[in-house]
Each structure stands twice: as C-alpha cells, then as structure tokens.
Coordinates of C-alpha atoms in Angstrom, one line a residue:
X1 CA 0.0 0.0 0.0
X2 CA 1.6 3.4 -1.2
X3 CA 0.8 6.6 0.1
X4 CA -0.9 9.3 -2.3
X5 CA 0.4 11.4 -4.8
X6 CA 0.7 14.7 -1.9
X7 CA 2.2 12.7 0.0
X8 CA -0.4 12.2 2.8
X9 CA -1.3 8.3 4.4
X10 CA -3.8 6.3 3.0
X11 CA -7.2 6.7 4.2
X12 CA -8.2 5.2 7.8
X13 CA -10.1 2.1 6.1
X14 CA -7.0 1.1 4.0
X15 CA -4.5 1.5 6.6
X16 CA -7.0 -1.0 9.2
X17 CA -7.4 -3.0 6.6
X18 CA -3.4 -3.6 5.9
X19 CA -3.1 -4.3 9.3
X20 CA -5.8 -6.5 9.9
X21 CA -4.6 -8.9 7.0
X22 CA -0.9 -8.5 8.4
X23 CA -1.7 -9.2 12.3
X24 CA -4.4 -11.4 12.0
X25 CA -2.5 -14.8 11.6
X26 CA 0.2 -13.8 13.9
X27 CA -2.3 -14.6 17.1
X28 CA -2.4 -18.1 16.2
X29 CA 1.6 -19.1 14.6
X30 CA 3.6 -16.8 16.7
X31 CA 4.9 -20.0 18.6
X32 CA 8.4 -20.5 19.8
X33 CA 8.9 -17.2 22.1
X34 CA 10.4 -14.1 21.7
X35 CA 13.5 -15.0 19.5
X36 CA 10.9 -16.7 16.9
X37 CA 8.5 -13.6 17.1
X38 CA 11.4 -11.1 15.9
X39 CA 12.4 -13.8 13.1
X40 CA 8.8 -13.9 11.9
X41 CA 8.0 -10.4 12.5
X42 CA 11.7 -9.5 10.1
X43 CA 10.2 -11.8 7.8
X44 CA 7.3 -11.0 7.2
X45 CA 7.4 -7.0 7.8
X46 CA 10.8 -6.4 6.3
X47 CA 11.7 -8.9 3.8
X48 CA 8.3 -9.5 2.3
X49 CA 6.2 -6.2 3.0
X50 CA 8.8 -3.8 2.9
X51 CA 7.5 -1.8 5.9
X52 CA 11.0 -0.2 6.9
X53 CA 14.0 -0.7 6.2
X54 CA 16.4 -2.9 7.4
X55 CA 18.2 -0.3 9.8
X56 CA 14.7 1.1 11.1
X57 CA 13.8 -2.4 12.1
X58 CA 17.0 -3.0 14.4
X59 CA 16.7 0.4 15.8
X60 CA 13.2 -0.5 17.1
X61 CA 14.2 -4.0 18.0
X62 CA 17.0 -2.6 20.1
X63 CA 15.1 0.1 21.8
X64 CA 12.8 -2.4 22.6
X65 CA 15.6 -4.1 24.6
X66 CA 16.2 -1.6 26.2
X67 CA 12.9 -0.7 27.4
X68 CA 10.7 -2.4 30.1
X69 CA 8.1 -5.0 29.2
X70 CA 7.8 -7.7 26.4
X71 CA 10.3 -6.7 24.0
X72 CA 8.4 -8.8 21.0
X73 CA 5.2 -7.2 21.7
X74 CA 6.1 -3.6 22.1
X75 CA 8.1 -4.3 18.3
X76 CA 5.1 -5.6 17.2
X77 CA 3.3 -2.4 17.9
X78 CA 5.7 -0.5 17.2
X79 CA 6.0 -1.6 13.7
X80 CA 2.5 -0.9 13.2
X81 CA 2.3 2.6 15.3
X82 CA 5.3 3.7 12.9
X83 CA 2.8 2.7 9.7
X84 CA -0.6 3.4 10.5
X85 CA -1.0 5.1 13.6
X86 CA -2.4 4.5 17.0
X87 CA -5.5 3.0 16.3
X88 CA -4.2 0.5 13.8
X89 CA -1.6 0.1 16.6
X90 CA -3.7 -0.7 19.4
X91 CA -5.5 -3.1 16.2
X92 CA -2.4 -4.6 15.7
X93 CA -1.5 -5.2 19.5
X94 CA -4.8 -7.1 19.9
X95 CA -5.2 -9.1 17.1
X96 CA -1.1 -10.3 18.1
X97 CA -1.8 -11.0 21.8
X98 CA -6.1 -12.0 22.2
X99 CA -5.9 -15.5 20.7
X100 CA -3.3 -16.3 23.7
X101 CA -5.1 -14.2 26.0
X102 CA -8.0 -15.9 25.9
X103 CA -7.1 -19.8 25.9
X104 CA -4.8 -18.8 29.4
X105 CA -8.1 -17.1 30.2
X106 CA -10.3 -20.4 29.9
X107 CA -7.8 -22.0 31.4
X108 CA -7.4 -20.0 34.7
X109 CA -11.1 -20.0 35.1
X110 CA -11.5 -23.4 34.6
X111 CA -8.8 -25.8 34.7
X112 CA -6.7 -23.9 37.3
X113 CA -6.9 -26.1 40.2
X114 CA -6.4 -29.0 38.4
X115 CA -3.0 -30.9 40.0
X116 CA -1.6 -32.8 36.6
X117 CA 1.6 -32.7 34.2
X118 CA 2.0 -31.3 30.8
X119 CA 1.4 -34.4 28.9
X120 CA 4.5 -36.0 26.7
X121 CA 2.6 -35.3 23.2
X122 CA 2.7 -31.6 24.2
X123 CA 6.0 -31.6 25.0
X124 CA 6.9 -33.0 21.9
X125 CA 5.0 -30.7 19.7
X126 CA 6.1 -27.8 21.2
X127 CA 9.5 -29.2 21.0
X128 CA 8.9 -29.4 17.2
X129 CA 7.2 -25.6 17.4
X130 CA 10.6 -24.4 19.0
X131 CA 13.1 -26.2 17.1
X132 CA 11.3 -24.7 13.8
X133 CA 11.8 -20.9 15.5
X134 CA 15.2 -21.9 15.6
X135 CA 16.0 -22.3 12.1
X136 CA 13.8 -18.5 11.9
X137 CA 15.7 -17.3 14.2
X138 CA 19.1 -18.3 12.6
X139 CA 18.1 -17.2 9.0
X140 CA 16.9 -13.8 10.5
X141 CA 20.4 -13.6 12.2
X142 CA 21.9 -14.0 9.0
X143 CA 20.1 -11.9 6.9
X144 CA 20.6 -8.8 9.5
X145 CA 24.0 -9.5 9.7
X146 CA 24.6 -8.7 6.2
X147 CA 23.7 -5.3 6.5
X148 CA 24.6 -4.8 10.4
X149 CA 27.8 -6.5 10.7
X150 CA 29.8 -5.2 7.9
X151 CA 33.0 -3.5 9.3
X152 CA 35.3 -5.4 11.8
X153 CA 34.0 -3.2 15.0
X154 CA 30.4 -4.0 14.3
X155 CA 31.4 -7.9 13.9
X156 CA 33.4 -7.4 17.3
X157 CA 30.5 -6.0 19.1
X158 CA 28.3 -8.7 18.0
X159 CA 30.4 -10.9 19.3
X160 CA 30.7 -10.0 22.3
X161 CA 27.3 -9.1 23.0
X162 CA 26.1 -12.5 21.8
X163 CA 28.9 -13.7 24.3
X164 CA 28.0 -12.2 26.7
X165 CA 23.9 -12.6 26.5
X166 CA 24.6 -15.9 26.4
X167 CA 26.4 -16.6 29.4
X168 CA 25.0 -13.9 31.8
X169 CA 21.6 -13.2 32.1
X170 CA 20.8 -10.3 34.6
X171 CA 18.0 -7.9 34.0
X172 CA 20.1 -5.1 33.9
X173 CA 22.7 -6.6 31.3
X174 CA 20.8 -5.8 27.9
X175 CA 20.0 -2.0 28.5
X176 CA 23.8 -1.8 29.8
X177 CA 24.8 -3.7 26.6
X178 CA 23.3 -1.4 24.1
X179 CA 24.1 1.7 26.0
X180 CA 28.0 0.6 25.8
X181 CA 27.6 -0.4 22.3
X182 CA 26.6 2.9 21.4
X183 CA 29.6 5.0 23.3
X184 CA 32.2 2.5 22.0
X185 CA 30.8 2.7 18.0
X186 CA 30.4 6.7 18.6
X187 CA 33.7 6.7 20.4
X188 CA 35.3 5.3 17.6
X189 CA 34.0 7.2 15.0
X190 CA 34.0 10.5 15.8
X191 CA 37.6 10.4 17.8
X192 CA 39.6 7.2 16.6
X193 CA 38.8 6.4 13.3
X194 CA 39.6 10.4 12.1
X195 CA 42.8 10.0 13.9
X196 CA 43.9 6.7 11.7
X197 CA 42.8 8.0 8.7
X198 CA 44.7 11.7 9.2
X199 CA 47.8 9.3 10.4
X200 CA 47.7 7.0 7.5
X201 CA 47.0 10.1 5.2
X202 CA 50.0 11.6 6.6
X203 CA 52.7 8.3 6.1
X204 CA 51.1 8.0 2.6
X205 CA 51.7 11.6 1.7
X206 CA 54.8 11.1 3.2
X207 CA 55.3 8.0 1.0
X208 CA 54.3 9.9 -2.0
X209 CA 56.4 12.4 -1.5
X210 CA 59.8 10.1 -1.7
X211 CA 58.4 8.4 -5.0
X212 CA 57.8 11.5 -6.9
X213 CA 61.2 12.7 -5.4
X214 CA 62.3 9.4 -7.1
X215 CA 60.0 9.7 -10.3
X216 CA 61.6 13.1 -10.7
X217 CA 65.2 11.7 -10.5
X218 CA 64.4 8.5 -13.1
X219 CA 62.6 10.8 -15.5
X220 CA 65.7 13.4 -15.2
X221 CA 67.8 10.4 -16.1
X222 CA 65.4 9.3 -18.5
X223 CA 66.1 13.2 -20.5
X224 CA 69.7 12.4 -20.0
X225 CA 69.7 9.1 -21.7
X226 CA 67.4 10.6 -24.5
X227 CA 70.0 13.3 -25.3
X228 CA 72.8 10.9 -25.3
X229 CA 70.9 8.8 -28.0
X230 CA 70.2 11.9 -29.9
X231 CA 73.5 12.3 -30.2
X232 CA 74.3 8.7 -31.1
X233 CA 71.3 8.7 -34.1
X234 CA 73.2 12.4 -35.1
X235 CA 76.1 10.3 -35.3
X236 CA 75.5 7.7 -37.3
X237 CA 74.7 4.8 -34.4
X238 CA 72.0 2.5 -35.7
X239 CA 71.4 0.6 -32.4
X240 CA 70.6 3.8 -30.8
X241 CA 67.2 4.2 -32.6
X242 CA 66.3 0.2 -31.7
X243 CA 66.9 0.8 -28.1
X244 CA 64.6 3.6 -27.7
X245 CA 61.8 2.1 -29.4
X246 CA 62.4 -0.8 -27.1
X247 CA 62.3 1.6 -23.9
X248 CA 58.9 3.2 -25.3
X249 CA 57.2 0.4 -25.8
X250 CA 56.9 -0.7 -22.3
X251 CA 55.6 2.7 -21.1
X252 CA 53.1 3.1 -23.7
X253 CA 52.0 -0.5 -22.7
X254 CA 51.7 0.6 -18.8
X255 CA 49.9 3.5 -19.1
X256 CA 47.4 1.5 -21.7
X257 CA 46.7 -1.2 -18.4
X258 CA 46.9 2.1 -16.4
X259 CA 43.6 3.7 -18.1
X260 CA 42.2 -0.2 -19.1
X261 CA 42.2 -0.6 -14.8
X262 CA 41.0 2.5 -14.3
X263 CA 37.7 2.5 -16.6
X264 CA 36.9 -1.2 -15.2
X265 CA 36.9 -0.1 -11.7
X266 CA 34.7 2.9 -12.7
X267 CA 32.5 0.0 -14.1
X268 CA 32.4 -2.3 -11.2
X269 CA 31.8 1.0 -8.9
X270 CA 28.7 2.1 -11.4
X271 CA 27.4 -1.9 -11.0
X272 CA 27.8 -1.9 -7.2
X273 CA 25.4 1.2 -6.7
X274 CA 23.1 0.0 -9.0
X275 CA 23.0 -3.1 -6.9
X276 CA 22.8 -0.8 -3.7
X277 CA 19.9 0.9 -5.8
X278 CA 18.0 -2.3 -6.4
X279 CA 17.5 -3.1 -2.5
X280 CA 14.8 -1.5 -1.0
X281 CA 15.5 -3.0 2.5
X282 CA 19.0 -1.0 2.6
X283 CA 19.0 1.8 0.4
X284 CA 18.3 5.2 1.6
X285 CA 16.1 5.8 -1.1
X286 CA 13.5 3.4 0.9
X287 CA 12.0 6.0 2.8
X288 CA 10.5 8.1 0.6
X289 CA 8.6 5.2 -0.9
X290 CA 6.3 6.5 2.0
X291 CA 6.9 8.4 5.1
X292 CA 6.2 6.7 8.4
X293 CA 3.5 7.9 10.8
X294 CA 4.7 10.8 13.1
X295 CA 3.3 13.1 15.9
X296 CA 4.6 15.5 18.2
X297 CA 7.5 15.3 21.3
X298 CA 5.1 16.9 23.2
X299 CA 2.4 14.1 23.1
X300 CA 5.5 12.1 23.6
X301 CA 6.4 13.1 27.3
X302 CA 2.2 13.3 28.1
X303 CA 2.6 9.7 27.4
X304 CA 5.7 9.2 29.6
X305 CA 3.9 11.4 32.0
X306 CA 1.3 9.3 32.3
X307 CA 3.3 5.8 32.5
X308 CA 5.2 7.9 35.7
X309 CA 1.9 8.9 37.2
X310 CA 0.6 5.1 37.1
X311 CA 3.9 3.8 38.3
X312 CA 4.0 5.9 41.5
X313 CA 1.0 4.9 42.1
X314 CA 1.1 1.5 41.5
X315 CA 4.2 1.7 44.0
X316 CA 2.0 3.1 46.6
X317 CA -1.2 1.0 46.5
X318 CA 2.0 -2.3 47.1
X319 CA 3.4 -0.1 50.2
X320 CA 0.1 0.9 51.4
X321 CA -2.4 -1.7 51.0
X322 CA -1.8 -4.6 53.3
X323 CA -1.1 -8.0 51.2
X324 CA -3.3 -10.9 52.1
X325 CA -3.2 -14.1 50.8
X326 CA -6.8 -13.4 49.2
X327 CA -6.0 -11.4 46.1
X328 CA -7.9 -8.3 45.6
X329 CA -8.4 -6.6 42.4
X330 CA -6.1 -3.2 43.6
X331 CA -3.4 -5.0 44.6
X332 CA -3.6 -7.3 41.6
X333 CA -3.7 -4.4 39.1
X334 CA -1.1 -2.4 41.0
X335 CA 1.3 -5.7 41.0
X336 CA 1.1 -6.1 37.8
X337 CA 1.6 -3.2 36.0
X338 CA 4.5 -2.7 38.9
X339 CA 5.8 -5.6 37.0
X340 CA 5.6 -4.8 33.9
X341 CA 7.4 -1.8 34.6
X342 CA 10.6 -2.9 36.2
X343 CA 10.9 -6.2 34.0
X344 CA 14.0 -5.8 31.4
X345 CA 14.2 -8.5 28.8
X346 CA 10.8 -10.0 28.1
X347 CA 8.7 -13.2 29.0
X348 CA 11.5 -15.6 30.3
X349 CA 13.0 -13.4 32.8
X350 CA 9.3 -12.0 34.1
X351 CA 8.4 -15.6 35.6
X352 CA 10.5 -15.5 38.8
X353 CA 9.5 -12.6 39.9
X354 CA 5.6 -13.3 39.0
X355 CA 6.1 -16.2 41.1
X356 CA 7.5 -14.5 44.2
X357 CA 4.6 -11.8 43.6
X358 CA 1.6 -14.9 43.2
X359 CA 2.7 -17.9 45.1
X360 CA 5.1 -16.4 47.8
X361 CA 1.9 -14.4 48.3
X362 CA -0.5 -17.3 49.1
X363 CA -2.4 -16.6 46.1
X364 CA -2.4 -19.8 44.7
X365 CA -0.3 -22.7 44.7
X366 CA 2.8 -23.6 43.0
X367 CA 1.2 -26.8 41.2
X368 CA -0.9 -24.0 40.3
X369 CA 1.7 -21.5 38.9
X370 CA 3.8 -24.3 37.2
X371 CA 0.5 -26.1 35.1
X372 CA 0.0 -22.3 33.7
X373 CA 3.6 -22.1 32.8
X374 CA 3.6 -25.2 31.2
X375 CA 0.9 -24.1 29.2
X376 CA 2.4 -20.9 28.1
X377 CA 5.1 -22.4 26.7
X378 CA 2.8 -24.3 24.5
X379 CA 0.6 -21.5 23.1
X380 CA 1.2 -18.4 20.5
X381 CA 2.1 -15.0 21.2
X382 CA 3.7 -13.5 24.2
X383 CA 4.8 -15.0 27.2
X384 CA 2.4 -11.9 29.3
X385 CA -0.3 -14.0 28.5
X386 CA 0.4 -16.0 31.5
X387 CA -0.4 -12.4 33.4
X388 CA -4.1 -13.6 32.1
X389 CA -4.0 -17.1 33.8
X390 CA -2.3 -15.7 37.0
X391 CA -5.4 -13.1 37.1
X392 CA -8.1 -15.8 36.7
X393 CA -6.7 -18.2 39.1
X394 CA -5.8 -15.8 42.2
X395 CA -9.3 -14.6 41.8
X396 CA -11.1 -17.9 41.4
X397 CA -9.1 -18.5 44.3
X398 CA -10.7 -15.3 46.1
X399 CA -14.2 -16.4 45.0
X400 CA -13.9 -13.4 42.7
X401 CA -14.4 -13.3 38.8
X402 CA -11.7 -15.0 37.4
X403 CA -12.5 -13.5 33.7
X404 CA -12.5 -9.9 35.4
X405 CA -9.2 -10.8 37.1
X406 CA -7.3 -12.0 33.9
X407 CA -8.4 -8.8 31.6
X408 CA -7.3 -6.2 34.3
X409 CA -3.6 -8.4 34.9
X410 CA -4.2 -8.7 30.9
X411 CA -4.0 -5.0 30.8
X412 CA -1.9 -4.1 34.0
X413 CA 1.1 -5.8 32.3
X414 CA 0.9 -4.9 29.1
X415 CA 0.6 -1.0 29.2
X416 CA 3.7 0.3 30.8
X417 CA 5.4 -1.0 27.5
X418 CA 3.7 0.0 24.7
X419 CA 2.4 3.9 26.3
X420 CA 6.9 3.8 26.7
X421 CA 7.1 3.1 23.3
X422 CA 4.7 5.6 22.2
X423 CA 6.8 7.8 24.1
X424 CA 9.6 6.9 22.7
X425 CA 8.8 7.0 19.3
X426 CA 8.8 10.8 18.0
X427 CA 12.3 11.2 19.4
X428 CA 13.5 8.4 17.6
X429 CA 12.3 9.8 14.6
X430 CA 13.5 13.3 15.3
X431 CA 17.2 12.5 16.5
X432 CA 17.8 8.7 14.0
X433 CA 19.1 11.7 11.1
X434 CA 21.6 13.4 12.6
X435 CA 25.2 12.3 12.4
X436 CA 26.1 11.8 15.9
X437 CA 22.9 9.3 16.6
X438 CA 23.8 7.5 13.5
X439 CA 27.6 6.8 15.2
X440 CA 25.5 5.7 18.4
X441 CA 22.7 3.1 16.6
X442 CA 25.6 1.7 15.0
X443 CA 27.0 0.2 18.1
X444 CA 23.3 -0.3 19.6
X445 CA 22.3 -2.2 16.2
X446 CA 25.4 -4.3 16.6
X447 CA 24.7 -5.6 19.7
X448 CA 21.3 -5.9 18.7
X449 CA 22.5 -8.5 16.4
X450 CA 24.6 -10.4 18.7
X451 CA 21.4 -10.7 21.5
X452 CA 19.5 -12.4 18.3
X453 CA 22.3 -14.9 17.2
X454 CA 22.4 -15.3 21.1
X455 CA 18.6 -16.0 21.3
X456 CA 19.4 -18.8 19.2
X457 CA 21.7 -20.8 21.5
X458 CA 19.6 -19.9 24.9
X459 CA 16.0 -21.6 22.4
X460 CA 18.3 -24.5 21.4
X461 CA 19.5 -25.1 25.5
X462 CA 15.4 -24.7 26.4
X463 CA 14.2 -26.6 23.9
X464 CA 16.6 -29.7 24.3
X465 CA 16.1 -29.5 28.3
X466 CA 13.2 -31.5 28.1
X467 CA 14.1 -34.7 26.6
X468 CA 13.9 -35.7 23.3
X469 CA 16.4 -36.7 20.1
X470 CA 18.3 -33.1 20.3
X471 CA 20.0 -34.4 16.9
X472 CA 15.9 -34.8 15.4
X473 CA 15.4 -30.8 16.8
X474 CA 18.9 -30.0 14.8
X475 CA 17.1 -31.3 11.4
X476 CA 13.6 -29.4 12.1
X477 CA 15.8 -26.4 12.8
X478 CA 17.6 -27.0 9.1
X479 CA 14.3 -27.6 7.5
X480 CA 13.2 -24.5 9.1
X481 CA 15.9 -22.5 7.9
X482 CA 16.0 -23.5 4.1
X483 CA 12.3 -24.0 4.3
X484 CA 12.2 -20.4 4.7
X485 CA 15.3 -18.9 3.6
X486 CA 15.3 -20.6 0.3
X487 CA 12.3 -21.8 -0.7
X488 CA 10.5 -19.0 0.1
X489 CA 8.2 -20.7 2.4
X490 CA 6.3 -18.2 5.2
X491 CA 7.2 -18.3 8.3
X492 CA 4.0 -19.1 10.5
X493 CA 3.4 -22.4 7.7
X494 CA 6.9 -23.2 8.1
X495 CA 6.2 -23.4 12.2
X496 CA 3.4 -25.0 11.9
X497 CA 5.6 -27.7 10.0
X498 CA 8.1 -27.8 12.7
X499 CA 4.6 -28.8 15.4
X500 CA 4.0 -31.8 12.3
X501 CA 7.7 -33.2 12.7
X502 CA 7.4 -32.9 16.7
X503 CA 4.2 -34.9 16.9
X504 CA 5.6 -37.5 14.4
X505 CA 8.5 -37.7 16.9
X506 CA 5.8 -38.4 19.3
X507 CA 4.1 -40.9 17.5
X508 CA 7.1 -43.0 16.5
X509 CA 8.2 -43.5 20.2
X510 CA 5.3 -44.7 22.1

C-alpha cells in the first residue's frame, strides 16, 4: 500500500485493513517465544512487506531491549504505530496477543486447580514448534547481519554481546549492553577512526612524496639518456634508434593497463550502486517510498507522563495496602503493571519474579503456577499472556471473577510498554538523522544482532532440556531454515511444519 500522490497516508479504512490482513494470523503461529517472534516479524514485515528498512527495524528492535516489558510485543506495535498510527496500533497489539489471551483465560477459570503434568505429546509438539523458531531465528540472524555486521567493529561487538547474553543473564545486562555499544561505536567514529585516517594520510603523503622525489630523479635520467641517443642517431649509431623504441614500448603499454584498470573499476563501482539501488531494505532511497506515521515530542512526554503517574501509584497502593493471601483486584492491578514496569528482557526473565509476587503471596499454589507455565510455553504470542492465567486463578481462588481478574492483569502488564514506546517513538524519529545518533545506533544495532544470534543458542538449551532426540530438533531447525530462507516458504506455515515433525517424533516413540 503506497501513500498518495501529496504525500499524505492512506485513508483510515486502508490503513485497518493492511493491518488486519498482516496481524491477524500472527495470534495463532507466533509460537516458539520471543527469538521466533522477531524472526517472523523480520520476515514477514521487512523482507516481504517492505514496511522499513532494514536499519529502522534493528533500531526498534533494540530500543525495545532496552525498554521495560515484552520486547516482542512492544516491536510488534511498534512496527504498526510507525505505519498506520495509534489506532491500527492498538489493532495490531490485539489481534497479536487476544488468541493467547483468551485460551490462558479459559484455562485459569477453569482448569486452574487442576494438579496434573504437561502431557508427553505436548512436549513433543512444542519441542517441534521451537526447534522450527530456531531455524527462523538463525536465517533472520543471518540476513541482518549482512547489512549490520559489515565492518570489523560491528562484527566485534556482536560478538561480544552475543557472548556475553549468552552466558549472563541479569536484568540489567541488555539495556547496559546497548548503552556501551553505542559509546564504544560513537567513540570510535568520531575520535579514533579520524585519527587513523589523518595518520595514515600523513605516512602516505609522506610515502608519495619520496616516489615523486624518485619519479623526478628517473625521468631526469630518462632526459639524460634521450639526449645521449640523440646524439648517437646524429652520429650515425643504428642501435641507438632500436633501443629507444624498445624503452617506449613498455611505457606506452603501462599506461594503456593504467587507463584499461581505471575505466573497469569505474564500471564495477557504477554496477555496485546500481545493486545498492535495487535493495529497498538498505538503500536510503526506501523511505521516501512512504513516510512513516509521526506526531509530536510533546504528546510524547504526556505519554511518559502518564506511564510515571501510574507507576507511582502503583508503588504506593503495594506499600500501602496490606497483602493478604486473598487477592484483591487493587493490589492485583497495582502488581502487575508494577511488573511490567521494572521487568527488562521480556517473557522468560518476568516468571520469577511473578512467582514470588503470586505464590510467595498465598495466592495460589505452585502446582498452580507451574501447570500455567507449562501451558504458556505451549501456546502463540507473548509470554504476558500468563499475566491472564495468574489473574483468573488468584481470583477464582478469592471467589472473585476470574475473567474480570485476567483482563485487568491482561491489561496491567501490558501497558507500561507500549504507552513507553509511544513515548519513545517521536524522538527516535527526530534524533535517527543526525550524524552523531547515526555513530550511536551503529554500536546499539550491533549488539542488537549479537542478542539475536544469542537467542538462538539460549532456544536451542530450552528446547533440548526437556528430553527428546536433540540431533531430530537439529534437522527441524535446518528444515526450518532453508524452508524459509530458500524456498521461500512463510514463516508461521513453516512453524506449523516444525509442530508436524514434533508430533511424528511423538508418534514414532510410544
């Protein structure tokens, strides 16, 4: 969908409708977590749609990081708040999350209090489901690395970030991460990299300076030698004439290869832009194929404003309100988005402290907590959903609605994120142009990369932790990947295939 001719977005109806057809089947094949949801998401949005460019996609992806909340989610919206605007946004969101939502829902109301295991079948399927994100993931990793990692500091800083995500994994580490990798890319080009290229300038000068010094001394000796054989030919020497054509023919030839060299690297220089020129996910001309969706700063900090105003309150309803073990709806809401406002990293590293805040609580059991986590892992979308199953079962467990429990934890948890990211967004678009930021995302992209080819290893340690022929997952995965990379396969149908190969693994051991 192209803007129109003044430049102006499609109408409201086009733009819902784009995002309806976009979103809509990414509630129900979004399986494998938050590594698979940025490799569909890149897939789908990037490669095949052609929403932003490469560059804006990282940026987003690595603010996300960096911000509170479910880092898949709050990109998903993004991408949409950045096309259509806040309603197709808030479209977007839903259509992404609900299908989840709801069967965690159903499932706190109803089968909450049930004591039982995730059965073996599931945990093969969903064995296949995440082995298939894997090969996503590592095609996705690949194709951003071609465009992110093309210089030795970027490839260093990928490196280590990927290292270092994949070793350590503190809240705090992946803001710190990108923060560094931004001072250490802006570092080097504004200060170092000038430096080496005035020093090297200098020692070539330098270096030119002695040849031509040396050119001028050969070509005086070359005059010299031509006068001398002027003489000779006045003279009457015949052999003088045949060794001068024999010293001209060799610089005529070198300065033929000279201009021959020259012309073909003009070519090949000519054949690379056009090439540059051809790729609408790098080039700079992208954006102007049409302009994203922008609004003011100002709205921007009311939004921040209001994600402060809920947090300090949401800080004093915990200190003020006496915990019981019966959950009430205050202290639920105020938990929750208290939660989704500290948490740094997405679904896997919210689940601790959701457990402390639930079962430490005496809001319901751990058998309780762990069936609902089981579940989760099993299901599409984000890993909040399991805010919607906590909700229903502490309030079942009050004799309170459990559906009225899991929409306000539902909404609680989700919030802080995305009202950041709308605050975030118009100074992204305002500071991205200028020079200085440019230096900065390098170094955040970079290690933007490195967290995804590190998301990679930490699915493949999950996914193999529960039993099962790790060298079957290894194939799935390589399905997966030229499934998708080279057959041109979408993602969600090539996840769907990985769930096929898990349940025949399934099937051929019992």
């Amino acid at each position: 969908m192209s803007s129109s001719p003044d430049g102006n977005p499609p109408p409201f109806r086009d733009r819902l409708k784009e995002t309806i057809h976009t979103y809509f089947k990414f509630g129900y094949t979004t399986f494998g977590g938050p590594a698979a949801h940025i490799a569909i998401l890149y897939d789908d949005i990037v490669i095949r749609r052609q929403w932003i460019s490469n560059e804006q996609f990282t940026e987003l992806f690595a603010i996300c990081q960096a911000l509170p909340g479910p880092a898949s989610t709050e990109l998903a919206y993004s991408l949409s708040l950045v096309r259509s605007g806040f309603l197709c946004a808030i479209v977007a969101f839903l259509l992404w999350s609900l299908p989840g939502a709801i069967v965690m829902t159903v499932a706190g109301v109803l089968i909450g209090k049930i004591k039982s295991d995730i059965p073996l079948w599931a945990t093969r399927l969903e064995q296949g489901l995440a082995s298939a994100a894997i090969g996503l993931v590592a095609l996705a990793a690949y194709k951003m690395s071609t465009t992110l990692a093309t210089d030795k500091l970027t490839r260093i800083l990928a490196l280590v970030a990927g290292s270092v995500s994949a070793l350590y994994s503190a809240p705090w580490l992946l803001p710190v991460m990108m923060i560094a990798g931004g001072l250490v890319s802006y570092i080097f080009d504004t200060f170092l990299q000038p430096l080496y290229i005035k020093t090297t300038e200098r020692r070539e000068s330098k270096s030119d300076n002695n040849e031509q010094i040396a050119g001028n001394a050969e070509a005086h000796s070359d005059q010299l030698s031509t006068v001398v054989q002027d003489m000779d030919l006045e003279q009457g020497h015949p052999d003088a004439a045949l060794e001068l054509a024999n010293v001209d023919e060799p610089k005529a030839k070198n300065s033929s290869d000279s201009t021959s060299l020259r012309n073909r690297n003009r070519i090949d220089s000519t054949v690379v832009d056009m090439d540059a020129d051809l790729n609408p996910v790098t080039s700079e001309k992208f954006e102007a194929r049409r302009l994203l969706f922008t609004y003011s700063k100002k709205l921007g900090l009311a939004f921040f404003a209001v994600f402060l105003v809920l947090l300090i309150a949401a800080i004093l309803v915990r200190v003020l309100v006496p915990t019981s073990t019966e959950a009430e709806y205050g202290q639920l809401v105020a938990t929750f988005y208290f939660v989704g406002s500290i948490i740094f990293g997405g679904g896997p590293v919210i689940i601790p402290l959701l457990k402390t805040y639930t079962v430490d609580s005496g809001w319901m059991t751990d058998q309780q907590f762990l069936v609902g986590l089981a579940l989760i892992q099993s299901l599409p979308g984000p890993n909040f959903n399991f805010a919607c199953f906590l909700g229903a079962v502490a309030m079942v467990n009050a004799n309170q609605s459990g559906v009225a429990g899991a929409v306000l934890c539902y909404l609680a948890i989700f919030f802080p994120g995305l009202i950041l990211k709308n605050a975030i967004i118009p100074f992204w678009q305002f500071v991205r142009k200028h020079a200085a930021v440019k230096r900065i995302f390098r170094g955040v992209n970079a290690c933007a990369l490195g967290l995804v080819f590190s998301a990679m290893w930490l699915l493949w340690i999950q996914t193999n932790a529960m039993g099962g022929n790790s060298g079957y997952h290894a194939v799935i995965a390589s399905i997966a990947f030229v499934f998708s990379g080279y057959l041109n396969i979408p993602a969600p149908l090539v996840i769907l295939l990985g769930g096929a190969l898990g349940a025949i693994e399934y099937a051929v051991s019992v």
